[in-house]
XYZ file of C-alpha atoms in Angstrom:
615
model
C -29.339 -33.845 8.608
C -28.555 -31.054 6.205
C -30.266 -27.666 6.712
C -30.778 -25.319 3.667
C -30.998 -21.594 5.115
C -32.949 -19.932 2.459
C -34.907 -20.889 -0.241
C -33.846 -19.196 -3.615
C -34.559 -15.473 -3.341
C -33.009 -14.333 -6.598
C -32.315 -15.438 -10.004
C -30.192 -12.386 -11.502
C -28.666 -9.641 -10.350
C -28.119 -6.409 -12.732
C -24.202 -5.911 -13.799
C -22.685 -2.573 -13.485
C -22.344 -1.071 -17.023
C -22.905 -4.239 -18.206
C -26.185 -6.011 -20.304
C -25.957 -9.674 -19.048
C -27.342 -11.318 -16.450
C -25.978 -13.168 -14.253
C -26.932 -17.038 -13.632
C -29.393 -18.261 -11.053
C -28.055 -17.558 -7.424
C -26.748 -21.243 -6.281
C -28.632 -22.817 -3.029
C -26.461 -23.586 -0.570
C -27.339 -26.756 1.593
C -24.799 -27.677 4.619
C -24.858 -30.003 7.804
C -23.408 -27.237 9.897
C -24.916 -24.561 11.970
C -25.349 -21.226 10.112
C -22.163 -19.652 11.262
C -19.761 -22.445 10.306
C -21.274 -22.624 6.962
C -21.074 -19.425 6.057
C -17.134 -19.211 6.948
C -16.680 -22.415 5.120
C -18.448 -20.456 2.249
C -16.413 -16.792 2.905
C -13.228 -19.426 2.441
C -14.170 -21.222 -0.310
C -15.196 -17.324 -2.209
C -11.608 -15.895 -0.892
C -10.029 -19.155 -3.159
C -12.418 -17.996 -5.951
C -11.244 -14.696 -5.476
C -6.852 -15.017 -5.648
C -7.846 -17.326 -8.257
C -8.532 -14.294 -10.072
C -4.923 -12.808 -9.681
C -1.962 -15.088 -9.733
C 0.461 -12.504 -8.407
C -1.773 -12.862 -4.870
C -1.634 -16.915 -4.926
C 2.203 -16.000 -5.168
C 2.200 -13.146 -2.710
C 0.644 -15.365 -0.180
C 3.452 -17.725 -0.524
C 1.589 -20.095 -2.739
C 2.966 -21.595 -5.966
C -0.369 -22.010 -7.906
C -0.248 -20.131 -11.273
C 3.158 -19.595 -10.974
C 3.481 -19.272 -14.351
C 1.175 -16.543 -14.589
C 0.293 -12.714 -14.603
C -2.947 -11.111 -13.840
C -5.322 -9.922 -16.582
C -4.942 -6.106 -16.396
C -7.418 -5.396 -18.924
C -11.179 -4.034 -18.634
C -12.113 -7.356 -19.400
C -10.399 -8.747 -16.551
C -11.537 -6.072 -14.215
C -15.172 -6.541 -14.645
C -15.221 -9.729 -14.314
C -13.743 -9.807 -11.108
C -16.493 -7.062 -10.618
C -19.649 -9.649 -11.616
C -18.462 -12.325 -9.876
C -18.090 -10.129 -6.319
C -21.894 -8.900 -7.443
C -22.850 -12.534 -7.718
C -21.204 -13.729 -4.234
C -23.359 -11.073 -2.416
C -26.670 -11.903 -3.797
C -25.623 -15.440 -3.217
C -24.729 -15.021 0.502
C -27.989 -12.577 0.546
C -30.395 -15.713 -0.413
C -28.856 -18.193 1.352
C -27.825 -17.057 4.950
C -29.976 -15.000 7.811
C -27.666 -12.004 8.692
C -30.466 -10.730 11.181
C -29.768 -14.392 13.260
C -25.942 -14.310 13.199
C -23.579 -13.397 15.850
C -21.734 -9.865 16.106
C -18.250 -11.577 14.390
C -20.410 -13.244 11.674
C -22.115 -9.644 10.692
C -18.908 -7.864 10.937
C -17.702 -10.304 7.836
C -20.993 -10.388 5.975
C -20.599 -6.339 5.931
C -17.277 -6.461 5.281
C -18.090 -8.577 2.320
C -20.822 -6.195 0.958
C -18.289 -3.468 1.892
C -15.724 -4.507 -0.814
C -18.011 -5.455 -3.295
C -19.534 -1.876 -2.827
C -16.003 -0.564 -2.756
C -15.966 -2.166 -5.919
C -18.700 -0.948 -7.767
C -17.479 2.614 -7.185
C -14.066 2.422 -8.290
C -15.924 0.863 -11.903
C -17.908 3.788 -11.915
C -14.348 5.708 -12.183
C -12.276 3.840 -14.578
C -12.028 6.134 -17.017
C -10.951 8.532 -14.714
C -7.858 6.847 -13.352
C -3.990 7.267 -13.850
C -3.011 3.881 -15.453
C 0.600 4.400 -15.085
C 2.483 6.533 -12.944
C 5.758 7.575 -10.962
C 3.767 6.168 -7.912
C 5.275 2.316 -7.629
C 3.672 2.099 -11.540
C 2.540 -1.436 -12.867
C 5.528 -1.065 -15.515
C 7.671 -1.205 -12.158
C 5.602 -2.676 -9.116
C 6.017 -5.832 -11.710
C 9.632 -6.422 -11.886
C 10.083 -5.680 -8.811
C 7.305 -8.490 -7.265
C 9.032 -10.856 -9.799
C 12.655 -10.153 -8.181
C 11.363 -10.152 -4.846
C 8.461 -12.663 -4.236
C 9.184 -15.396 -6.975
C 11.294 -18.030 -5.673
C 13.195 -20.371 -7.716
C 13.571 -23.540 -5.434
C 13.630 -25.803 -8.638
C 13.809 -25.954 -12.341
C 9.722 -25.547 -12.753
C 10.110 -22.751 -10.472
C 12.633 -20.923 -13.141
C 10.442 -22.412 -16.138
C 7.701 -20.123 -14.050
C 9.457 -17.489 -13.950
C 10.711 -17.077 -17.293
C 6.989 -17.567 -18.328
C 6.118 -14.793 -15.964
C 9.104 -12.384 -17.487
C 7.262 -13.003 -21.109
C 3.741 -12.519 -19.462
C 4.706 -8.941 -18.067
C 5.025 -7.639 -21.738
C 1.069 -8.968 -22.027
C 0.571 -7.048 -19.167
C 2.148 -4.010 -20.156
C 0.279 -4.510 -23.294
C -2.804 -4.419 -21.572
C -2.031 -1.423 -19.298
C -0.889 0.752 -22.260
C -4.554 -0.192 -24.447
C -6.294 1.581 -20.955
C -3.981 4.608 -20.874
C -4.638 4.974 -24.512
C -8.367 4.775 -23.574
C -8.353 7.052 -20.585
C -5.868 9.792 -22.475
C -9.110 9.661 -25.197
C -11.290 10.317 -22.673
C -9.459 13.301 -21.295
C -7.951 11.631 -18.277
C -4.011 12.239 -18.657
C -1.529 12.709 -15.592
C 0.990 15.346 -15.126
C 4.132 15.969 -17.830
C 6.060 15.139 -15.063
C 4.573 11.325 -14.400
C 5.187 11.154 -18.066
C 8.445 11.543 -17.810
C 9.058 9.232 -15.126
C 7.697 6.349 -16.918
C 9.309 6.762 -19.832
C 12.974 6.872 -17.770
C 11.431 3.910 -15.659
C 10.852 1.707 -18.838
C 14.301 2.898 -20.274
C 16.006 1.692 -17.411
C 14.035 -1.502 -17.287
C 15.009 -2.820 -20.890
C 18.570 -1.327 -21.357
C 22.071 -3.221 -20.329
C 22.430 -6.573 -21.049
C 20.703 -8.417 -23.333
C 18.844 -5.353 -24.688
C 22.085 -4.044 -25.480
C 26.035 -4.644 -25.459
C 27.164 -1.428 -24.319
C 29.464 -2.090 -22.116
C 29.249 1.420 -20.034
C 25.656 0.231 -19.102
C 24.801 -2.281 -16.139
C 23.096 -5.343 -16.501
C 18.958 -5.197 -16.712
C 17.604 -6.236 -13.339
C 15.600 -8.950 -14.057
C 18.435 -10.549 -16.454
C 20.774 -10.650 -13.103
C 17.662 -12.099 -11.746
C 17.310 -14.865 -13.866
C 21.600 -15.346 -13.972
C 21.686 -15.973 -10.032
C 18.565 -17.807 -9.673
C 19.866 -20.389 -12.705
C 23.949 -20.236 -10.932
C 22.333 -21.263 -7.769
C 20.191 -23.832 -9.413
C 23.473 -25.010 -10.981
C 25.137 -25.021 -7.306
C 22.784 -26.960 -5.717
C 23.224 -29.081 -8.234
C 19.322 -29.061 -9.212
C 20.150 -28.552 -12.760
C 23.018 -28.971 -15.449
C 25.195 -26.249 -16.516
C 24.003 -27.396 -20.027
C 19.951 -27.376 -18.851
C 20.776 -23.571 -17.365
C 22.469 -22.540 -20.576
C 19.142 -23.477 -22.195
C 17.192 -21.660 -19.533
C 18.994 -18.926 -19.790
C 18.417 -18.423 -23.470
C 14.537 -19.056 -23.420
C 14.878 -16.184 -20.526
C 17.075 -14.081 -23.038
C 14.206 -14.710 -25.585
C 11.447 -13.693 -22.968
C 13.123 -10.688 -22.408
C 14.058 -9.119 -25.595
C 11.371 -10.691 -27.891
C 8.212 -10.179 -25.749
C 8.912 -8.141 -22.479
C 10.757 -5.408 -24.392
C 9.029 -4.638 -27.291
C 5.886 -3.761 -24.848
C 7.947 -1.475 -22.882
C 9.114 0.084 -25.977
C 5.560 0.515 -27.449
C 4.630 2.215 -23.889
C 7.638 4.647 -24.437
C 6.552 5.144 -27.741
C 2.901 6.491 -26.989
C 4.251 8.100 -23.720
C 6.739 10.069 -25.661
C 4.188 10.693 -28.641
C 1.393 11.743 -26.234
C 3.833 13.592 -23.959
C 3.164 17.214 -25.515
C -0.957 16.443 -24.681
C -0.032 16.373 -20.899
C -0.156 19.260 -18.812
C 3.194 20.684 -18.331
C 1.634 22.783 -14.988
C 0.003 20.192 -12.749
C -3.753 20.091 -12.275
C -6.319 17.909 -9.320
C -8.382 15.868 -10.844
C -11.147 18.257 -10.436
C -10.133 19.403 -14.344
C -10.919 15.715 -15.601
C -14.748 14.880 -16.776
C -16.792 14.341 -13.936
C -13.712 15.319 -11.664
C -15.080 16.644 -8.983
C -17.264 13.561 -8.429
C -14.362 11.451 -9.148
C -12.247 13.128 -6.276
C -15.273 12.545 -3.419
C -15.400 9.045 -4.185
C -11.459 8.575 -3.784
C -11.721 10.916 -0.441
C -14.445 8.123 1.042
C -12.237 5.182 -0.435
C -9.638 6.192 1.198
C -10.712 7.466 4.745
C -13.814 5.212 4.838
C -15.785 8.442 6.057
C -18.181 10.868 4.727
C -15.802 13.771 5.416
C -16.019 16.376 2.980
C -13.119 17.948 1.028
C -13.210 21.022 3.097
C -13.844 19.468 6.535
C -10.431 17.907 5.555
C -9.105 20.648 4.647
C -9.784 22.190 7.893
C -8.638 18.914 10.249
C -5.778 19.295 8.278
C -5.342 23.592 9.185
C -5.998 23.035 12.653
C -3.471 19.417 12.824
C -0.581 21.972 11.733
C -1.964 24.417 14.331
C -1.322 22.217 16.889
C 1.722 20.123 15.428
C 3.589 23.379 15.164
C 3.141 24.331 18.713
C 4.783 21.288 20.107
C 7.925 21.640 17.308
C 8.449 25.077 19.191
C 8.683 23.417 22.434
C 11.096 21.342 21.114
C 13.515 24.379 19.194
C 13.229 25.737 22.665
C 14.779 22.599 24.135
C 17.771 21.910 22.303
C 18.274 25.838 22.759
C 17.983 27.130 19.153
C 18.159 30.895 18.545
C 15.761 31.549 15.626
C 12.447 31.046 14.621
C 10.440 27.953 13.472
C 11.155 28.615 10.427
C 14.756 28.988 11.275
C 14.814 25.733 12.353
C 13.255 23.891 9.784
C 16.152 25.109 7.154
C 18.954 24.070 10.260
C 17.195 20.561 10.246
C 16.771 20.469 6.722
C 20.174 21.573 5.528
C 22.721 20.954 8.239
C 25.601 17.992 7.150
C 24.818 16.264 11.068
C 21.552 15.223 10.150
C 22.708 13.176 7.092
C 24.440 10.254 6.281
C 27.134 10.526 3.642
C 25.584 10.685 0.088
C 26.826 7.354 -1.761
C 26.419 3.694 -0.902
C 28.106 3.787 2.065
C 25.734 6.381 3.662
C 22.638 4.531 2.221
C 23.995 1.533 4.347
C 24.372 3.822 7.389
C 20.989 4.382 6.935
C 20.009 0.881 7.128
C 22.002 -0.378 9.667
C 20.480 2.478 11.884
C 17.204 1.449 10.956
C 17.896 -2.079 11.757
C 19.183 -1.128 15.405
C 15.709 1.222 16.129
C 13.618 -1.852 15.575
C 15.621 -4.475 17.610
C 15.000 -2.068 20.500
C 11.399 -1.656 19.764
C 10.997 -5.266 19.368
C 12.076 -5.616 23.021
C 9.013 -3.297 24.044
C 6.220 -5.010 22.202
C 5.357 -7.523 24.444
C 4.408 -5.134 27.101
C 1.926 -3.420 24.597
C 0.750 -6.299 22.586
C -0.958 -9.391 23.611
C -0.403 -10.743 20.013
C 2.791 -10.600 18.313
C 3.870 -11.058 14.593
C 5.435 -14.525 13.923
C 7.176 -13.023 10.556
C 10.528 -11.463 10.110
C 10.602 -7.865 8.869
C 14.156 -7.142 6.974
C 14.822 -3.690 5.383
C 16.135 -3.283 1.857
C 17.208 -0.383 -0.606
C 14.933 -0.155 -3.115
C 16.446 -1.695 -6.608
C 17.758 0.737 -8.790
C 15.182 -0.023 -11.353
C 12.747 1.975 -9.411
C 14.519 3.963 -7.234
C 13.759 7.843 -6.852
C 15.108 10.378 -5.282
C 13.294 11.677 -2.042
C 10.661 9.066 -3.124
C 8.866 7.517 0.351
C 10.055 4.358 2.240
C 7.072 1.906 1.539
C 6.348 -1.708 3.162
C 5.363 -4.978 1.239
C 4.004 -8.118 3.247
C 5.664 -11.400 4.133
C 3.270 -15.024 3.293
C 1.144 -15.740 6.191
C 3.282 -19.112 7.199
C 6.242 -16.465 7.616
C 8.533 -18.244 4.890
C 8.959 -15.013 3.296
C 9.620 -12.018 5.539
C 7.493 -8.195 5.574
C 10.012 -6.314 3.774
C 10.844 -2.107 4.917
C 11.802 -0.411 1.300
C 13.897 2.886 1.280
C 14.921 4.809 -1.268
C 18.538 6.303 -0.977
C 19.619 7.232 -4.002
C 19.910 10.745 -2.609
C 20.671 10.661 1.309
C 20.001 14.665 1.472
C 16.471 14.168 1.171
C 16.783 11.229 4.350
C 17.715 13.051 7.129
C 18.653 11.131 10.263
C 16.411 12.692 12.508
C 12.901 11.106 10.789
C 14.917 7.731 10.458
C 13.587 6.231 13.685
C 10.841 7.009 13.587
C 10.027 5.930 9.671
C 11.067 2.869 10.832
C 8.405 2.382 13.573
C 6.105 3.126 11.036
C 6.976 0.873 7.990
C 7.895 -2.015 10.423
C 6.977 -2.786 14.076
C 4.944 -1.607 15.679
C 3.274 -0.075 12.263
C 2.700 -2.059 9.082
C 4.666 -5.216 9.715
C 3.239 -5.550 12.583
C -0.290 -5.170 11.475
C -0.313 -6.883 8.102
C 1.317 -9.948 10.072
C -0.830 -10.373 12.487
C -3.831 -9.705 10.185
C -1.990 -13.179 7.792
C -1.787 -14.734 10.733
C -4.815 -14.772 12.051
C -6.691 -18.063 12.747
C -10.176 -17.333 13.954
C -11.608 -15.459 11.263
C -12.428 -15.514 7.660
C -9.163 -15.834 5.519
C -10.524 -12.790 3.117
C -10.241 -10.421 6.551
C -6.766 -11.117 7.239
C -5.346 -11.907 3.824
C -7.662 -10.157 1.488
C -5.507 -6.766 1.460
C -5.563 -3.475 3.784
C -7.947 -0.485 4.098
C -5.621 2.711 3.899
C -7.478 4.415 6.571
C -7.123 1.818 8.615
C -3.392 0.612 8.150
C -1.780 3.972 7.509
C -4.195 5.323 10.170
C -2.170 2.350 12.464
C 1.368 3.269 10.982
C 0.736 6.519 11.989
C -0.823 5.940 15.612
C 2.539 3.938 16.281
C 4.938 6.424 15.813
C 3.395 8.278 18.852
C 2.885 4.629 20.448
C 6.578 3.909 20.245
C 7.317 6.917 21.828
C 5.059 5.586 24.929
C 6.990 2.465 24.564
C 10.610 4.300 25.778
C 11.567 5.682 21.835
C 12.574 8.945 20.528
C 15.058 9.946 23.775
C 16.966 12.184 21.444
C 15.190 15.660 20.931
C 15.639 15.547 17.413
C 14.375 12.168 16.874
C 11.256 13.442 18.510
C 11.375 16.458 16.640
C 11.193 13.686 13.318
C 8.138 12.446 14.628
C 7.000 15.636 14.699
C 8.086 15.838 11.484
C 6.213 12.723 9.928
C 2.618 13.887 12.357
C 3.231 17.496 10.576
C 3.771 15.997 7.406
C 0.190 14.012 7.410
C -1.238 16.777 8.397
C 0.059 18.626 6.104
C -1.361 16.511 3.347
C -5.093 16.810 4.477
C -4.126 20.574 3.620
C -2.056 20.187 0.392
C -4.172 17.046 -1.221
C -8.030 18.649 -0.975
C -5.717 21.697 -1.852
C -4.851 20.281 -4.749
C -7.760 18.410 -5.973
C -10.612 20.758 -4.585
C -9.204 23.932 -4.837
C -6.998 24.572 -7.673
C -4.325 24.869 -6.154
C -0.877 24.821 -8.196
C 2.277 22.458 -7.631
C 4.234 25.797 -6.437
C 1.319 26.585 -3.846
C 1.462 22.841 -2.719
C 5.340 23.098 -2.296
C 5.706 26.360 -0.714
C 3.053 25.330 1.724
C 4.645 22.124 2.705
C 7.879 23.809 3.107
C 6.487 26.733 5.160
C 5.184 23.887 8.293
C 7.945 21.156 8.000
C 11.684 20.616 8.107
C 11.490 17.566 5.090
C 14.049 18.612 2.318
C 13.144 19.699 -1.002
C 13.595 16.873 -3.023
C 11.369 15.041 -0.985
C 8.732 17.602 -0.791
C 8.501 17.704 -4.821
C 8.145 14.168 -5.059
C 5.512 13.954 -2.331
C 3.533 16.585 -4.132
C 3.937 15.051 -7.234
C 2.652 11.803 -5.430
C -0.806 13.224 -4.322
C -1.525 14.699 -8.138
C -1.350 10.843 -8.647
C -3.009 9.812 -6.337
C -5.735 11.648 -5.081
C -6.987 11.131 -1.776
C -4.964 8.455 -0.489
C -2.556 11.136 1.838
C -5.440 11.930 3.469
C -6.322 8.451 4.838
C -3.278 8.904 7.438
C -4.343 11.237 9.752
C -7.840 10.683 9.287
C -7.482 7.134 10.154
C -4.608 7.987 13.127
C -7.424 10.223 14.622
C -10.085 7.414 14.372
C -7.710 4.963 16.878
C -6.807 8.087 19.282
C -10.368 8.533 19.666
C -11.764 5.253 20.057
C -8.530 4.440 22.586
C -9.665 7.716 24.562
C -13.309 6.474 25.069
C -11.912 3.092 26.116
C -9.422 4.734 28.874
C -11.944 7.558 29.658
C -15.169 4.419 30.244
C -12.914 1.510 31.345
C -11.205 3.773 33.743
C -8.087 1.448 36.125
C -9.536 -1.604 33.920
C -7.914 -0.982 30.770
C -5.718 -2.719 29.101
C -3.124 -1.277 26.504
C -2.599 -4.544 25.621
C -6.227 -5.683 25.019
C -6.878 -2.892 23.231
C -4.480 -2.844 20.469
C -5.108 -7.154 19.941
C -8.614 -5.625 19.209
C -7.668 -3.325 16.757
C -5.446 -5.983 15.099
C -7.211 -8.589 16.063
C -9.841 -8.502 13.171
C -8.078 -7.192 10.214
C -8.761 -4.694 7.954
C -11.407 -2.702 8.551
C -13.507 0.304 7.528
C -13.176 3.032 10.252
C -17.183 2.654 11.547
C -16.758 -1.458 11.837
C -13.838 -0.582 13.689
C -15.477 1.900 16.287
C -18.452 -1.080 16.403
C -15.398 -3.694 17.349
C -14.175 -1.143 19.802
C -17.443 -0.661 21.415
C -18.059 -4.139 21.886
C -15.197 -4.811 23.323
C -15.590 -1.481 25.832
C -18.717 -3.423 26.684
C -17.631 -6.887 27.181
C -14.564 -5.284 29.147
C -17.482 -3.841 31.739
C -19.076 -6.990 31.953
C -16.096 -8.899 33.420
């Protein structure tokens, strides 16, 4: 006997700066009980939803649209924007939230969440940096293509050379909404500018944009060489079908991918002189200030003001400073803290040798931290990650000095592994002592471990674990790890700890330096100085951090904010649970339910502090 749950409670729902309406809310009818059919209906939206975007079906380690590149345009974006609009006031008519069970209402609201997430950031549009130094589009697009397409066959490499055409669509599409925003008054920095014009440069020169012979070979034109030699050696294709390949990739490249690149140097270059040459916070663009509070509750998930973050962020250094003392007084340095900072920061022991073979020093030392962690985990997690983590150099494409060491996800079934990304194309601004503990962070027990296990997980909705991460929430966990691994038997040398110092100081640092920036005028220089004045991190690596948060407002602030969430939530559960806790329970709670907002995770938290009584 099939059950409807509600009768039809809406016919249209109002579209955010948009005239239609939408069609009649569908009636769902279903001969389950209420909570398996509204699962079966939050799966059957997520497929509706990476339907939209091709390079998530691929991320995901599906092959659907493999031929294809999302639709970067307005366009696109709002309707992605209707149809999330549409799915809430369909699951609003047809399902009881007031009758479903805790886990059920923690998905409904997460649901409503990211639609409401999504509303605001349409509300902004015109205020956002299209392309920047920051992992850009124009780069972030190559690179996926290089790393996440896989060529197993000859449609596979028909795909791809589709997709290397498609990115010039893309780029196309990108440039039309810079030109749009620039109009508007919304322009970054000179120096992201800059960047994006050398970024594109390197992207379309060497071979076949050119002959010269002094210039290397264009990354994604090696890309599409070894994928069609190994076709060839497999003996999945003929030398004669590759040649063929190869030209129609030759084609892609220079007759569509290209030109686009060269039209986006072209404005970039043209519009250069309209940038500002001394850095400003978005509180100078239209409707700035209101602009910056919505990307400081995007990003931390709180209601935190500007200068309340300002102030977690003075009192953080406060304290982070106090314990770096402790440790200048245990390795017996005579100086002050500032003293130190330049020894750590300049001194030839705490780097690797600058050229390739340092950079694989660097690596290989990485790669040794996180074996021993991995023997740790199991006495701190209940649930482990089933996929590999391998760390890389970033390709030279989009490699920048000082730039910082990022993560990207493995596919769910583990076929692809989480990858750890470092930039080394200058080792001074890597110093050895922050390499363990960067490490931690960017792999286990930080964001491979938590983007894994939030793939992998089986008993709930596929949008929680797969439907992308929360900043506050998984930098806030990269960030509670580093101090977790050092409860886990890390960090014995002094100066290792002192890097972990380093990376805590750092966050904190950037609830100072970002609401600095953005909410009180402050200059690039002021930004700098202050950075440099509280941490040991080199130079280079300080300017392009800086230059980072003019990008990207509010996003260095979810760190800390969401590290302090987790201490506090694990200090009420010790504190109430008393003898009864369990480390291990605990953090399969946190990780246990995906991505989430910083209040649904305190609600998760306390249920489970509750449940944990009642055993």
């Amino acid at each position: 006997m099939k059950t409807k749950f509600a009768a039809l409670l809406l016919s249209s729902v109002a579209l955010v700066g948009c005239d239609m309406m939408q069609p009649p809310v569908a009636t769902i009818e279903c001969a389950t009980t209420q909570s398996e059919c509204l699962n079966q209906w939050f799966d059957e939206k997520f497929e509706e939803e990476i339907a939209f975007s091709p390079i998530r079906q691929t991320a995901l380690g599906r092959k659907s649209d493999y031929d294809k590149i999302d639709d970067y345009s307005v366009a696109g974006s709002q309707k992605l924007l209707e149809w999330r609009l549409q799915t809430v006031a369909e699951m609003e008519a047809n399902f009881d939230y007031d009758t479903l069970s805790e886990a059920d209402k923690l998905s409904w609201d997460m649901w409503v969440f990211r639609k409401d997430q999504a509303e605001a950031e349409a509300n902004f549009r015109s205020q956002s940096y299209i392309l920047h130094q920051m992992n850009g589009t124009h780069t972030s697009l190559p690179s996926f293509l290089i790393s996440q397409h896989k060529v197993e066959d000859e449609s596979d490499m028909v795909a791809f050379i589709a997709r290397l055409g498609g990115i010039g669509t893309a780029m196309d599409q990108l440039l039309e909404r810079a030109q749009a925003n620039a109009e508007f008054g919304t322009r970054p920095p000179r120096f992201s500018y800059d960047a994006v014009i050398a970024e594109s440069r390197k992207l379309i020169s060497g071979e076949p944009f050119d002959d010269a012979e002094e210039t290397a070979p264009a990354a994604l034109w090696t890309a599409s060489q070894d994928h069609l030699a190994k076709l060839v050696e497999d003996d999945i294709i003929t030398a004669e079908r590759a040649d063929e390949l190869r030209e129609e990739a030759r084609t892609a490249l220079v007759e569509e991918m290209a030109p686009a690149y060269q039209r986006v140097i072209d404005w970039f270059e043209q519009d250069r002189p309209n940038a500002s040459e001394e850095a400003q916070g978005v509180s100078e663009l239209p409707d700035g200030g209101d602009f910056y509070n919505y990307r400081l509750n995007a990003m931390t998930t709180t209601d935190l003001t500007a200068d309340e973050i300002h102030q977690i962020g003075l009192d953080e250094v406060a304290r982070i400073r106090s314990e770096m003392e402790a440790i200048k007084e245990q390795v017996g340095f005579d100086g002050d803290l500032q003293a130190f900072f330049t020894f750590v920061r300049e001194d030839d022991q705490f780097f690797y040798p600058n050229n390739d073979a340092g950079a694989q020093q660097y690596i290989d030392q990485a790669e040794e931290h996180l074996a021993f962690i991995n023997t740790k985990l199991p006495e701190f997690f209940g649930t482990l990650p089933k996929a590999d983590l391998v760390v890389k150099r970033v390709e030279p494409f989009r490699e920048q000095d000082g730039a910082p060491q990022h993560y990207r996800r493995g596919t769910p079934d583990g076929s692809r592994p989480g990858i750890y990304y470092a930039h080394l194309s200058d080792m001074r601004a890597m110093s050895i002592p922050s390499l363990e503990v960067v490490a931690y962070h960017e792999g286990n027990p930080g964001h491979h471990m938590q983007g894994s296990i939030a793939q992998e997980l089986t008993d709930v909705p596929k949008f929680r674990g797969q439907g992308g991460s929360i900043s506050a929430f998984s930098e806030g966990w990269a960030l509670y790890s580093e101090i977790l691994a050092k409860e886990m038997g890390a960090f014995q040398d002094p100066y290792s700890d002192f890097g972990r110092l380093t990376t805590e100081m750092w966050r904190a640092i950037r609830l100072v330096v970002d609401t600095g920036i953005h909410s009180k005028g402050w200059s690039e220089q002021q930004a700098n100085d202050y950075f440099l004045a509280n941490s040991p991190i080199p130079a280079t690596a300080v300017k392009a951090e800086v230059q980072r948060y003019f990008v990207m407002p509010g996003q260095a602030t979810s760190y800390k904010i969401g590290m302090i969430k987790i201490q506090e939530l694990r200090a009420k559960a010790e504190q109430e649970l008393g003898e009864a806790f369990d480390i291990r329970g605990f953090h399969d709670t946190v990780l246990g339910n995906g991505s989430l907002p910083l209040s649904m995770l305190e609600r998760r938290i306390n249920s489970w502090i509750e449940a944990e009584k009642a055993k």
